[in-house]
């Protein structure tokens, strides 16, 4: 399956080539916490709360 991993201020989203949303990981609602999580992603690291998300991705 071809898909795109999209990072945004709201969270991480796995979108299939067809446009269907396969998986999502929403960041905390607190803007400061969400910004910290996004900063980790943009620096190349995955946030601690993403372990379940990564497991789902590895099963695809």
mmCIF file of C-alpha atoms in Angstrom:
data_model
loop_
_atom_site.group_PDB
_atom_site.id
_atom_site.type_symbol
_atom_site.label_atom_id
_atom_site.label_comp_id
_atom_site.label_asym_id
_atom_site.label_seq_id
_atom_site.Cartn_x
_atom_site.Cartn_y
_atom_site.Cartn_z
ATOM 1 C CA UNK A 1 0.000 0.000 0.000
ATOM 2 C CA UNK A 2 1.308 3.433 -0.888
ATOM 3 C CA UNK A 3 0.544 6.136 1.637
ATOM 4 C CA UNK A 4 1.726 9.519 2.830
ATOM 5 C CA UNK A 5 2.644 10.375 6.408
ATOM 6 C CA UNK A 6 1.530 13.947 7.059
ATOM 7 C CA UNK A 7 2.574 15.981 10.074
ATOM 8 C CA UNK A 8 0.478 18.953 11.096
ATOM 9 C CA UNK A 9 -0.127 21.040 14.227
ATOM 10 C CA UNK A 10 -3.090 18.739 14.963
ATOM 11 C CA UNK A 11 -1.147 15.455 14.765
ATOM 12 C CA UNK A 12 0.192 12.769 12.453
ATOM 13 C CA UNK A 13 -1.959 11.341 9.683
ATOM 14 C CA UNK A 14 -1.419 8.397 7.360
ATOM 15 C CA UNK A 15 -3.291 9.047 4.121
ATOM 16 C CA UNK A 16 -3.550 6.409 1.400
ATOM 17 C CA UNK A 17 -2.818 7.323 -2.199
ATOM 18 C CA UNK A 18 -6.582 7.321 -2.825
ATOM 19 C CA UNK A 19 -7.070 10.035 -0.181
ATOM 20 C CA UNK A 20 -8.518 7.746 2.484
ATOM 21 C CA UNK A 21 -7.342 8.398 6.046
ATOM 22 C CA UNK A 22 -5.809 5.139 7.316
ATOM 23 C CA UNK A 23 -4.455 6.088 10.737
ATOM 24 C CA UNK A 24 -4.160 9.178 12.882
ATOM 25 C CA UNK A 25 -2.342 10.289 16.004
ATOM 26 C CA UNK A 26 -3.748 13.466 17.463
ATOM 27 C CA UNK A 27 -1.515 15.705 19.562
ATOM 28 C CA UNK A 28 -2.693 17.027 22.952
ATOM 29 C CA UNK A 29 -5.258 19.838 22.899
ATOM 30 C CA UNK A 30 -2.970 22.114 24.914
ATOM 31 C CA UNK A 31 -1.218 24.285 22.287
ATOM 32 C CA UNK A 32 2.099 24.264 24.153
ATOM 33 C CA UNK A 33 2.137 20.482 24.449
ATOM 34 C CA UNK A 34 1.065 20.067 20.827
ATOM 35 C CA UNK A 35 3.835 22.424 19.679
ATOM 36 C CA UNK A 36 6.402 20.413 21.641
ATOM 37 C CA UNK A 37 5.214 17.177 20.001
ATOM 38 C CA UNK A 38 5.291 18.755 16.522
ATOM 39 C CA UNK A 39 8.801 20.087 17.148
ATOM 40 C CA UNK A 40 9.970 16.544 17.971
ATOM 41 C CA UNK A 41 8.457 15.223 14.748
ATOM 42 C CA UNK A 42 10.003 17.969 12.643
ATOM 43 C CA UNK A 43 13.422 17.272 14.173
ATOM 44 C CA UNK A 44 13.174 13.632 13.092
ATOM 45 C CA UNK A 45 12.048 12.005 16.354
ATOM 46 C CA UNK A 46 8.700 10.472 17.162
ATOM 47 C CA UNK A 47 6.899 11.536 20.339
ATOM 48 C CA UNK A 48 6.570 9.032 23.194
ATOM 49 C CA UNK A 49 2.815 8.819 22.686
ATOM 50 C CA UNK A 50 3.349 7.513 19.161
ATOM 51 C CA UNK A 51 4.386 3.941 20.047
ATOM 52 C CA UNK A 52 0.894 2.561 19.335
ATOM 53 C CA UNK A 53 0.764 4.557 16.089
ATOM 54 C CA UNK A 54 4.125 3.114 15.004
ATOM 55 C CA UNK A 55 2.920 -0.418 15.778
ATOM 56 C CA UNK A 56 -0.103 0.104 13.540
ATOM 57 C CA UNK A 57 2.136 1.418 10.754
ATOM 58 C CA UNK A 58 4.474 -1.556 10.992
ATOM 59 C CA UNK A 59 1.530 -3.929 10.543
ATOM 60 C CA UNK A 60 0.487 -2.320 7.245
#
